[in-house]
Coordinates of N, CA and C in Angstrom, one line a residue:
M1 N -12.3 -26.6 -5.3 CA -11.7 -26.0 -4.2 C -11.2 -24.6 -4.7
T2 N -11.5 -23.6 -4.0 CA -11.1 -22.2 -4.4 C -9.8 -21.9 -3.7
S3 N -9.0 -21.1 -4.4 CA -7.7 -20.7 -3.9 C -7.9 -19.6 -2.9
D4 N -7.0 -19.5 -1.8 CA -7.0 -18.4 -0.9 C -6.1 -17.3 -1.3
D5 N -5.3 -17.6 -2.3 CA -4.3 -16.6 -2.8 C -5.1 -15.4 -3.4
P6 N -4.8 -14.2 -3.0 CA -5.5 -13.0 -3.5 C -5.4 -12.9 -5.1
Q7 N -4.4 -13.4 -5.7 CA -4.2 -13.3 -7.1 C -5.1 -14.3 -7.9
T8 N -5.5 -15.3 -7.2 CA -6.4 -16.3 -7.9 C -7.7 -16.6 -7.2
C9 N -8.0 -15.9 -6.1 CA -9.2 -16.2 -5.3 C -10.4 -15.9 -6.1
G10 N -11.4 -16.8 -6.0 CA -12.7 -16.7 -6.6 C -12.9 -16.9 -8.0
R11 N -11.8 -17.4 -8.7 CA -12.0 -17.5 -10.2 C -11.4 -18.8 -10.7
R12 N -10.9 -19.7 -9.8 CA -10.3 -20.9 -10.3 C -10.3 -21.9 -9.2
Y13 N -10.1 -23.2 -9.6 CA -10.0 -24.2 -8.6 C -8.8 -25.1 -9.0
F14 N -8.3 -25.9 -8.2 CA -7.3 -26.8 -8.6 C -7.7 -28.3 -8.3
Q15 N -7.1 -29.1 -9.1 CA -7.3 -30.6 -8.9 C -6.0 -31.3 -8.9
C16 N -6.0 -32.5 -8.3 CA -4.8 -33.2 -8.2 C -4.8 -34.4 -9.2
P17 N -4.3 -34.1 -10.4 CA -4.4 -35.2 -11.5 C -3.4 -36.3 -11.3
N18 N -2.4 -36.2 -10.4 CA -1.4 -37.2 -10.2 C -1.1 -37.4 -8.8
Y19 N -1.2 -38.5 -8.2 CA -0.9 -38.8 -6.8 C 0.4 -39.6 -6.8
A20 N 1.3 -39.3 -6.0 CA 2.5 -40.1 -5.8 C 2.5 -40.7 -4.4
L21 N 1.8 -41.7 -4.2 CA 1.6 -42.3 -2.9 C 2.8 -42.8 -2.2
E22 N 3.8 -43.3 -3.1 CA 5.0 -43.8 -2.5 C 5.9 -42.7 -2.0
V23 N 5.7 -41.4 -2.4 CA 6.5 -40.3 -2.0 C 5.8 -39.4 -1.1
Y24 N 4.6 -39.0 -1.5 CA 3.8 -38.0 -0.7 C 2.7 -38.5 0.1
G25 N 2.4 -39.8 0.1 CA 1.2 -40.3 0.8 C 0.0 -39.8 0.1
N26 N -0.9 -39.1 0.7 CA -2.1 -38.7 0.1 C -2.0 -37.3 -0.5
M27 N -0.8 -36.7 -0.5 CA -0.6 -35.3 -1.1 C -0.5 -35.4 -2.6
C28 N -0.8 -34.3 -3.2 CA -0.7 -34.2 -4.7 C 0.8 -34.2 -5.1
D29 N 1.0 -34.9 -6.2 CA 2.4 -34.9 -6.8 C 2.5 -33.5 -7.5
Y30 N 1.5 -33.0 -8.1 CA 1.5 -31.6 -8.6 C 0.1 -31.1 -8.7
I31 N -0.1 -29.8 -8.7 CA -1.4 -29.2 -8.7 C -1.7 -28.6 -10.1
E32 N -2.8 -28.8 -10.6 CA -3.2 -28.3 -11.9 C -4.3 -27.2 -11.7
W33 N -4.0 -26.0 -12.1 CA -5.0 -24.9 -12.0 C -5.9 -25.0 -13.2
V34 N -7.2 -24.7 -13.0 CA -8.2 -24.8 -14.0 C -8.9 -23.5 -14.1
D35 N -8.9 -22.9 -15.3 CA -9.6 -21.6 -15.5 C -11.1 -21.8 -15.6
T36 N -11.9 -21.3 -14.6 CA -13.3 -21.5 -14.6 C -14.1 -20.4 -15.2
E37 N -13.4 -19.3 -15.5 CA -14.1 -18.1 -16.0 C -14.2 -18.1 -17.5
N38 N -13.2 -18.8 -18.2 CA -13.1 -18.7 -19.6 C -13.2 -20.1 -20.3
P39 N -14.4 -20.7 -20.2 CA -14.5 -22.1 -20.8 C -14.3 -22.1 -22.3
V40 N -13.9 -23.2 -22.8 CA -13.6 -23.4 -24.2 C -14.5 -24.5 -24.7
F41 N -15.1 -24.4 -25.9 CA -16.0 -25.4 -26.4 C -15.2 -26.5 -27.0
D42 N -15.3 -27.7 -26.5 CA -14.6 -28.9 -27.1 C -15.5 -29.6 -28.1
R43 N -15.1 -29.5 -29.4 CA -15.9 -30.1 -30.4 C -16.0 -31.6 -30.3
R44 N -15.0 -32.2 -29.8 CA -15.0 -33.7 -29.8 C -16.0 -34.2 -28.8
S45 N -16.1 -33.6 -27.6 CA -17.1 -34.0 -26.6 C -18.4 -33.3 -26.7
G46 N -18.4 -32.1 -27.4 CA -19.6 -31.3 -27.5 C -20.0 -30.6 -26.2
R47 N -19.0 -30.4 -25.3 CA -19.2 -29.7 -24.0 C -18.3 -28.5 -23.9
W48 N -18.6 -27.6 -23.0 CA -17.8 -26.5 -22.6 C -16.8 -27.0 -21.5
M49 N -15.5 -26.8 -21.8 CA -14.5 -27.3 -20.9 C -13.7 -26.2 -20.3
S50 N -13.2 -26.4 -19.1 CA -12.4 -25.4 -18.4 C -10.9 -25.8 -18.6
P51 N -10.2 -25.0 -19.4 CA -8.8 -25.4 -19.7 C -7.9 -25.3 -18.5
S52 N -6.9 -26.1 -18.4 CA -6.0 -26.0 -17.3 C -4.8 -25.2 -17.7
E53 N -4.2 -24.5 -16.8 CA -3.0 -23.7 -17.0 C -2.1 -23.7 -15.8
S54 N -0.9 -23.4 -16.0 CA 0.1 -23.3 -14.9 C -0.1 -22.0 -14.1
D55 N 0.5 -21.9 -13.0 CA 0.5 -20.6 -12.2 C 1.2 -19.5 -13.1
D56 N 2.3 -19.9 -13.7 CA 3.0 -18.9 -14.5 C 2.1 -18.4 -15.7
M57 N 1.4 -19.3 -16.3 CA 0.6 -18.9 -17.4 C -0.5 -17.9 -17.0
Y58 N -1.1 -18.3 -15.8 CA -2.2 -17.4 -15.3 C -1.7 -16.0 -14.9
L59 N -0.5 -16.0 -14.2 CA 0.0 -14.7 -13.8 C 0.4 -13.9 -15.0
A60 N 1.0 -14.5 -16.0 CA 1.4 -13.8 -17.3 C 0.1 -13.2 -17.9
R61 N -1.0 -14.0 -18.0 CA -2.2 -13.5 -18.6 C -2.8 -12.4 -17.8
K62 N -2.7 -12.5 -16.5 CA -3.3 -11.5 -15.6 C -2.7 -10.1 -15.7
T63 N -1.4 -10.1 -15.9 CA -0.6 -8.8 -16.0 C -0.8 -8.1 -17.3
I64 N -1.4 -8.8 -18.3 CA -1.5 -8.1 -19.6 C -2.6 -7.1 -19.5

């Protein structure tokens, strides 16, 4: 899923790694942003992975 936020639009998606059904029903307990433009090679799995980062981490990296 792509973000509609102009600061993140077109370059990342989010996933819901944790559901709190007793509190939120089907809503996410928290959202994890995943960087899809800068994959990192994971030696253990032998695949290119998209690392997750918080909104604050992304915005700090973007302003550099």
